[in-house]
Coordinates of C-alpha atoms in Angstrom, one line a residue:
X10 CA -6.7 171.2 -209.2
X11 CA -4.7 171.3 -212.2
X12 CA -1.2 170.9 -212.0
X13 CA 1.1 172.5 -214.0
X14 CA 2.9 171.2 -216.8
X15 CA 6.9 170.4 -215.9
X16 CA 9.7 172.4 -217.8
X17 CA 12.9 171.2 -218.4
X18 CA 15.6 173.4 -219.8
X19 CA 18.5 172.4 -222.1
X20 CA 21.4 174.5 -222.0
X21 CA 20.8 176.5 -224.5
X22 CA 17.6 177.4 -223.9
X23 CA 18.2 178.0 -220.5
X24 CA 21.1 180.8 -221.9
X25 CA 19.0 182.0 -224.3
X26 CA 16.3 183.0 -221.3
X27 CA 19.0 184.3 -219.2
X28 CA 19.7 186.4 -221.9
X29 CA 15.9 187.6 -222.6
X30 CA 15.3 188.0 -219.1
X31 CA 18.2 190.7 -218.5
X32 CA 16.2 192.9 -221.0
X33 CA 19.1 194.3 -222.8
X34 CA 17.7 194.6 -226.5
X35 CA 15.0 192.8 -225.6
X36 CA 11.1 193.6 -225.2
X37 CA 9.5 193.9 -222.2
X38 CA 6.9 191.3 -223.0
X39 CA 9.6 188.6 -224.1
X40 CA 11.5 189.5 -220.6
X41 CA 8.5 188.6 -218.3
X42 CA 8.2 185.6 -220.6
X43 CA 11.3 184.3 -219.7
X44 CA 11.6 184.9 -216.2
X45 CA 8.1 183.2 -215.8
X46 CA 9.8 180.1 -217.8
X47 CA 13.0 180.4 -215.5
X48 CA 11.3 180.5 -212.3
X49 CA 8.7 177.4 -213.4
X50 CA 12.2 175.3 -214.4
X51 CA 12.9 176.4 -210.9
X52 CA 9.8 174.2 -209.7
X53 CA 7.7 176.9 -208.7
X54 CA 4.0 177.1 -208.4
X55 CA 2.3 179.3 -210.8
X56 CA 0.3 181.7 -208.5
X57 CA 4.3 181.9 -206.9
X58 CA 5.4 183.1 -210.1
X59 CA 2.3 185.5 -210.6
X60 CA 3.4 186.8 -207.2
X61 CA 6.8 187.1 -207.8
X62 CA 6.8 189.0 -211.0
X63 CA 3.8 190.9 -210.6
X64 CA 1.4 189.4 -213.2
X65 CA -1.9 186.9 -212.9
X66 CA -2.1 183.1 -212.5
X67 CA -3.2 182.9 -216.1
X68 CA -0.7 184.3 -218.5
X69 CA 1.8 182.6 -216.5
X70 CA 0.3 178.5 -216.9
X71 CA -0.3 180.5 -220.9
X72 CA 3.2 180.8 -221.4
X73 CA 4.3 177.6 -219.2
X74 CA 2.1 175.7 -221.5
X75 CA 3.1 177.3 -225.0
X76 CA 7.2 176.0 -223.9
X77 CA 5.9 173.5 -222.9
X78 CA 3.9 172.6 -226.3
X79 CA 6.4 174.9 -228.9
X80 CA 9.8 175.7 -227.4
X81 CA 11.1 179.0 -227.4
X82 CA 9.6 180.1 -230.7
X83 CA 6.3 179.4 -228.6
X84 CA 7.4 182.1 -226.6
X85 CA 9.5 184.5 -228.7
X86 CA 6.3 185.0 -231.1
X87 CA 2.4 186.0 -229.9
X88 CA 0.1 183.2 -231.6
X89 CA -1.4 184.1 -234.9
X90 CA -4.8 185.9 -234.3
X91 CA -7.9 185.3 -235.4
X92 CA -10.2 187.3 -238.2
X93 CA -9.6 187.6 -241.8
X94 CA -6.6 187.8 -243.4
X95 CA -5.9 191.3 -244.6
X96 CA -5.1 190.5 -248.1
X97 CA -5.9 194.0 -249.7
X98 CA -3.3 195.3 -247.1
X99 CA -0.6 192.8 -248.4
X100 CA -1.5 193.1 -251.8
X101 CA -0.6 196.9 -251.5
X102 CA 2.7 196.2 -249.0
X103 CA 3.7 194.4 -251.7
X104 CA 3.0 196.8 -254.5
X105 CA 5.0 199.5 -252.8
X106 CA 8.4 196.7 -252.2
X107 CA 8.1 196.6 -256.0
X108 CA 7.7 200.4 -256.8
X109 CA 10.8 201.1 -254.5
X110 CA 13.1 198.5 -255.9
X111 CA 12.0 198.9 -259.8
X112 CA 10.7 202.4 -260.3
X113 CA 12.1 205.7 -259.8
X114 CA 9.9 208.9 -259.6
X115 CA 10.0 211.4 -262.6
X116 CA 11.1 214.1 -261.0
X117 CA 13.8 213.2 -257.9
X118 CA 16.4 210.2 -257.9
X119 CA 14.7 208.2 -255.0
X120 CA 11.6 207.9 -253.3
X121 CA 10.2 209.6 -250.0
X122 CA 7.5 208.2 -248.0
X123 CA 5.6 211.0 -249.1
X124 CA 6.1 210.7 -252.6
X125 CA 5.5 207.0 -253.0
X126 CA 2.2 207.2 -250.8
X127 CA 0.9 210.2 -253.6
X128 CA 2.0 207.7 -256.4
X129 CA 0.3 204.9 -255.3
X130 CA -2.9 206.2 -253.5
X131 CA -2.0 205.0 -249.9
X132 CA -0.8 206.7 -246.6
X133 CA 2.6 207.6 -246.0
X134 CA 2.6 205.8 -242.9
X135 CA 1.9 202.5 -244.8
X136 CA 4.7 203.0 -246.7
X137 CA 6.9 203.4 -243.9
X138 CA 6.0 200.4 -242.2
X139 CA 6.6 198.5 -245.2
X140 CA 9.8 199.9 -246.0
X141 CA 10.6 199.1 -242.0
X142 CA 10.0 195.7 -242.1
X143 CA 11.1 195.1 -245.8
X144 CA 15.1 196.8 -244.3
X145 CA 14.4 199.3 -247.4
X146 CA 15.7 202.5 -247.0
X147 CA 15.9 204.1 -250.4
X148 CA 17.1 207.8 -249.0
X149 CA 20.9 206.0 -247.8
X150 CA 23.3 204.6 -250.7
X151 CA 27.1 203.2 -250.3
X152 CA 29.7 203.6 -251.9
X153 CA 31.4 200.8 -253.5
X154 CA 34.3 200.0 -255.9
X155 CA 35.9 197.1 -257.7
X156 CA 39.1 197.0 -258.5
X157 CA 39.9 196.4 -262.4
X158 CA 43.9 195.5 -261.5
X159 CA 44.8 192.3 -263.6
X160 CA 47.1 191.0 -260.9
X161 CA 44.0 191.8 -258.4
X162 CA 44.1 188.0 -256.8
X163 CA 48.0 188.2 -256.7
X164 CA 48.1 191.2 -255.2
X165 CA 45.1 190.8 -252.8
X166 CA 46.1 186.9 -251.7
X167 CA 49.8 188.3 -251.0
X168 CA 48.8 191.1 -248.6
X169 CA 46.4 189.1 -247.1
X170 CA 48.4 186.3 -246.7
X171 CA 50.9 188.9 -244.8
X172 CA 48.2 189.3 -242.4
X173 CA 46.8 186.0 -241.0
X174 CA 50.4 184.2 -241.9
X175 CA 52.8 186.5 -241.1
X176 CA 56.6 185.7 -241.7
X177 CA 59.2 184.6 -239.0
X178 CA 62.4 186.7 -237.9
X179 CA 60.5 190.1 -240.0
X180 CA 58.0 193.1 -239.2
X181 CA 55.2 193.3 -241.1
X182 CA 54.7 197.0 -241.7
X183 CA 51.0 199.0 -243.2
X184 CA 52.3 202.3 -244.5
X185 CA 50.5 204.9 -246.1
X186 CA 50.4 209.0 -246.7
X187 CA 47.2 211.1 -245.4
X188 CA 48.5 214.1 -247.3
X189 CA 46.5 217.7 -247.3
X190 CA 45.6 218.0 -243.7
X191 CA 44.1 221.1 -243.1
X192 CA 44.7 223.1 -240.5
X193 CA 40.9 224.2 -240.1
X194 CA 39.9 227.4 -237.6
X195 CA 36.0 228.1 -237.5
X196 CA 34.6 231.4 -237.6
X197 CA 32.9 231.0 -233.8
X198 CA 33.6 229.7 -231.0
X199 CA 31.6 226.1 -230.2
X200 CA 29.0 225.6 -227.5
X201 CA 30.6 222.8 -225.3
X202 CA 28.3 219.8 -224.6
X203 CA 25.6 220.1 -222.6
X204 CA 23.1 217.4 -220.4
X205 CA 19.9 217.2 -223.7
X206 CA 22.4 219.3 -226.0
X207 CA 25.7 218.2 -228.1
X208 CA 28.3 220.3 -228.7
X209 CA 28.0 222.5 -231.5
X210 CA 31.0 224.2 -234.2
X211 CA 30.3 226.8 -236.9
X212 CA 30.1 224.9 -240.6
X213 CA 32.6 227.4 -241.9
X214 CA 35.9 227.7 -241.0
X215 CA 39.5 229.5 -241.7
X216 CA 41.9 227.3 -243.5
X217 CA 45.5 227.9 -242.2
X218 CA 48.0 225.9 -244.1
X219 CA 48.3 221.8 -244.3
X220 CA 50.7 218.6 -243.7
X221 CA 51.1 215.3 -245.0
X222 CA 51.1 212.7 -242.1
X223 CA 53.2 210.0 -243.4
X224 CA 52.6 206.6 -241.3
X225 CA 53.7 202.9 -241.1
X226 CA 51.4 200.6 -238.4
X227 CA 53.4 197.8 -236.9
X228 CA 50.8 194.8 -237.8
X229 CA 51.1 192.7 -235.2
X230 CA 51.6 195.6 -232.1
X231 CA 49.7 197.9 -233.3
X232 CA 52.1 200.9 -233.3
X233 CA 52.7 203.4 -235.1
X234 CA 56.1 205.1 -236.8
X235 CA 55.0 208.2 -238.4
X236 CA 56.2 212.2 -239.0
X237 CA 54.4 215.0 -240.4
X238 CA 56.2 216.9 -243.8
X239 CA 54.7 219.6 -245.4
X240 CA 55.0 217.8 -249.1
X241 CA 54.6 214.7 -250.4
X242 CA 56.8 213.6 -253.1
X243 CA 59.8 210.9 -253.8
X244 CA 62.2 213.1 -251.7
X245 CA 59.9 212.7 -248.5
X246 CA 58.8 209.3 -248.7
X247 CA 63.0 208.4 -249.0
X248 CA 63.1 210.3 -245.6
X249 CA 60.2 208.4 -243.9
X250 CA 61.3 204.9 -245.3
X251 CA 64.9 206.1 -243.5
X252 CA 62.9 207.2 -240.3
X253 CA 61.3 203.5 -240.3
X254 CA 65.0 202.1 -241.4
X255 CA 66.2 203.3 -238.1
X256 CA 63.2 203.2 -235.6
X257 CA 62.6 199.3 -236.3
X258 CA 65.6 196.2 -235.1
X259 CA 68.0 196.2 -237.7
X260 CA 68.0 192.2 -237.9
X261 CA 64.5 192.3 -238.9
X262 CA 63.2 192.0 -242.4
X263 CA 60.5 194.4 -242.9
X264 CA 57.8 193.8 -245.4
X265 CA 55.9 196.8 -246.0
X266 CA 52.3 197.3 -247.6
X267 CA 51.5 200.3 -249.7
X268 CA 49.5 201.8 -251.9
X269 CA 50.1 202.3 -255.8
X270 CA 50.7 205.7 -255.2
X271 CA 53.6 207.0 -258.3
X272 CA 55.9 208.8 -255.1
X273 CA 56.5 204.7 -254.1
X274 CA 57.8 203.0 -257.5
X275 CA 60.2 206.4 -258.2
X276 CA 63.0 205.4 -259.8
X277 CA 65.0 207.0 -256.8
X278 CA 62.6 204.9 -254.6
X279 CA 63.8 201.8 -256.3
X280 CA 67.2 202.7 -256.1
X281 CA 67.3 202.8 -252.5
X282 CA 65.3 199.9 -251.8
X283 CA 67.7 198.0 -253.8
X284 CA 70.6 199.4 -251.5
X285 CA 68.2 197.9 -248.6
X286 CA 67.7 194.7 -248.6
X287 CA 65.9 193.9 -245.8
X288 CA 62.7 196.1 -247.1
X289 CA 60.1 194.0 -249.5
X290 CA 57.3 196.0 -250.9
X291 CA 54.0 194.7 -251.1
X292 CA 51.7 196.9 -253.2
X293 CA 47.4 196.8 -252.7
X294 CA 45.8 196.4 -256.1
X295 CA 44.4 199.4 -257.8
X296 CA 41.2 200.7 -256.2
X297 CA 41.8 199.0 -252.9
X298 CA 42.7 201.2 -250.1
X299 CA 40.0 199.2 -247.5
X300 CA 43.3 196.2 -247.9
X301 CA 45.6 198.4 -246.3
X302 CA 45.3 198.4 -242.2
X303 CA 46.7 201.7 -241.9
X304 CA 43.9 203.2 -243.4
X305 CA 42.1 201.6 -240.6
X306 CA 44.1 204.0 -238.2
X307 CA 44.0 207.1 -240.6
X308 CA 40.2 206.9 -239.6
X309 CA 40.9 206.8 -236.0
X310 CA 42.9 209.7 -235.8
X311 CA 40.5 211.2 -238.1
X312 CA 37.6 211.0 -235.9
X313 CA 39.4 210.9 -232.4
X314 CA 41.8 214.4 -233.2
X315 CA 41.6 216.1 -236.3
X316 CA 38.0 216.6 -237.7
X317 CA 36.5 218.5 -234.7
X318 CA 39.9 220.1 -233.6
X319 CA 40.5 223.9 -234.0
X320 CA 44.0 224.7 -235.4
X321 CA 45.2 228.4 -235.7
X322 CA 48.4 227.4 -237.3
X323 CA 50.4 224.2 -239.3
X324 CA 52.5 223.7 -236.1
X325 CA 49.3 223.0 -233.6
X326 CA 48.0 220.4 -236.2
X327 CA 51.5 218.8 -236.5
X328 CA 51.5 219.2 -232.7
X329 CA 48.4 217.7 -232.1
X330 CA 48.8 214.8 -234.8
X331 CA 52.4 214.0 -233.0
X332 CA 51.3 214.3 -229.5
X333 CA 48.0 211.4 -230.6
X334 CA 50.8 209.1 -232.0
X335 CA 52.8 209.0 -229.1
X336 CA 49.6 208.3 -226.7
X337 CA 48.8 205.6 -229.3
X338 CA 51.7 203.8 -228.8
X339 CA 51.5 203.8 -224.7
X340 CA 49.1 201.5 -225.1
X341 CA 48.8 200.2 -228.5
X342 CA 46.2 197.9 -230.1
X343 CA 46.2 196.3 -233.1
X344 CA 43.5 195.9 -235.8
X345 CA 42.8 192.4 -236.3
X346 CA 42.2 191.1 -239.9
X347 CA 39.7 187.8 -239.9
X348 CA 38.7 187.7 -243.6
X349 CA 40.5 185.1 -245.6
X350 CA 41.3 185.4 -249.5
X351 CA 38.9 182.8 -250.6
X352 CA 35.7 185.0 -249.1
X353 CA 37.0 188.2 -250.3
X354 CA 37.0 186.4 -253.7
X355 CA 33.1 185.1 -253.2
X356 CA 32.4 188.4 -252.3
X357 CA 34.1 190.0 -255.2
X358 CA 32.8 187.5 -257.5
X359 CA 28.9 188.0 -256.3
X360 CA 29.1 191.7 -256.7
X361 CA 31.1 191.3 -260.5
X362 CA 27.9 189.1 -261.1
X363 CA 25.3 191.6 -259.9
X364 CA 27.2 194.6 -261.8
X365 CA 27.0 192.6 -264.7
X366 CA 23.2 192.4 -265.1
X367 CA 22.2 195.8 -263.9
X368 CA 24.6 196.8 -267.2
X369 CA 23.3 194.1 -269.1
X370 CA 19.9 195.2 -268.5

């Protein structure tokens, strides 16, 4: 009789098979791979484990003896077959990686499986496998900007700086505009959501006035002082900096982050910062909204409230927007910034590189 080889886990091994063997994510051949490795580090006998998990003697001392032999990359991965290697099919996998990246058709601004296939006399589902397992996906872009500010590091190591080293005895405040809210009324009414259906809204709608949702996001809380005006000028930023002046401790310094926006370096502006001391401005460089956390929030109430809410009137939206901050702020959560200045750098510095050649070129 043969006995079976012994298994021995290591702590992580023995997490990573816990993990596989949940099946979350994970396929169902790797999950009955490592339950059969889990129950022989339990001791068992294999014809047990065949029992047990409803599979044959055999695959089970297979897969005991390929742990055994390679670890869990033995197991992760089926063993290379035999036969001859398909080199006609690679050369032509890697033909269409190189059309995709380096040529563009004559007649459109990207490629479609279809399209690519005619071009290069192969199937359409070859070119989709390869674009699958290549990550290419030439139909998607993103949008991308650098910013050209000259004190760009100043500027960007400041804010940040306010964000993972806060001062003492002060509030560190993320205030921006969302200006030109519509208050949007479709056509139709909307089919609610349904079990196998979602809910559905008309594509055109009725537009019935807008506000300007003026905002400053406590940093470290998470909440949020804002108001709704229906302009947005010097004159109502003077009111919302007076609204924050007198919603916030007075013994508190506040350091607030903004955008360049012209309404926040008025001359007015700077008067009455000057006559209050205890604000400090800290402005984003050009181009850099994605530095400013409020932004973060904007989106939230974007999706959460506004974009799929129906509005017959300005004082609804206002309504509405007012009725999300003050829900927001029962239970507040902050936004949590992790990236440091140094890798924002590296990352800016990798993509100035990249920009470069594709102009160069």
């Amino acid at each position: 009789m043969r006995i079976a080889p012994p298994i021995s886990l290591n702590d992580d091994e023995l997490s990573t098979l816990q993990r596989w063997s949940r099946g979350r994510s994970t396929q169902a051949r790797l999950v009955l791979r490592a339950k059969v490795i889990l129950a022989a580090a339990e001791g068992k006998a294999n014809d047990k484990i065949a029992e047990e998990l409803g599979t044959d003697a055999g695959l089970v001392g297979r897969w005991r003896r390929r742990f055994v032999s390679a670890g869990l990359p033995g197991i992760e991965k089926d063993a290379p077959r035999g036969g001859r290697p398909a080199t006609a099919r690679d050369d032509v996998a890697g033909k269409i990686v190189q059309w995709t990246t380096t040529h563009k058709p004559k007649n459109a601004t990207h490629w479609s499986t279809r399209t690519l296939a005619a071009e290069l006399g192969t199937s359409r589902a070859m070119v989709n496998r390869v674009w699958r397992a290549n990550g290419l996906k030439p139909h998607l872009t993103r949008t991308f900007k650098l910013s050209n500010d000259r004190r760009f590091v100043e500027k960007l190591t400041d804010v940040v700086g306010l964000y993972l080293n806060p001062p003492e005895h002060a509030l560190v405040l993320s205030v921006d505009e969302k200006s030109q809210i519509q208050a949007l009324d479709r056509t139709q009414p909307g089919l609610p959501l349904k079990k196998g259906r979602c809910g559905t809204m008309t594509h055109d709608y009725k537009r019935n006035g807008t506000t300007t949702l003026f905002a400053a996001l406590n940093v470290a809380e998470g909440k949020l002082i804002g108001t709704c005006m229906p302009r947005h000028r010097h004159q109502e930023w003077i009111k919302f900096l007076n609204q924050i002046d007198q919603q916030t401790p007075p013994d508190l310094d506040l350091h607030l982050i903004a955008d360049n926006y012209a309404t926040h370096k008025h001359p007015k502006v700077l008067a009455w910062l000057k006559r209050h001391p205890r604000f400090h401005m800290h402005f984003t460089p050009t181009s850099s909204s994605w530095l400013n956390l409020v932004e973060r929030w904007f989106r939230e109430i974007t999706d959460k409230r506004i974009r799929r809410g129906t509005f017959n009137n300005v004082e609804q939206l206002i309504k509405a927007i007012t009725d999300y901050i003050e829900t927001h702020n029962q239970q507040p959560k902050a936004f949590v910034w992790t990236a440091s200045a140094e890798k924002i750098l590296e990352k800016v510095r990798r993509a100035r590189e990249v920009l470069d050649k594709v102009q160069s070129a």
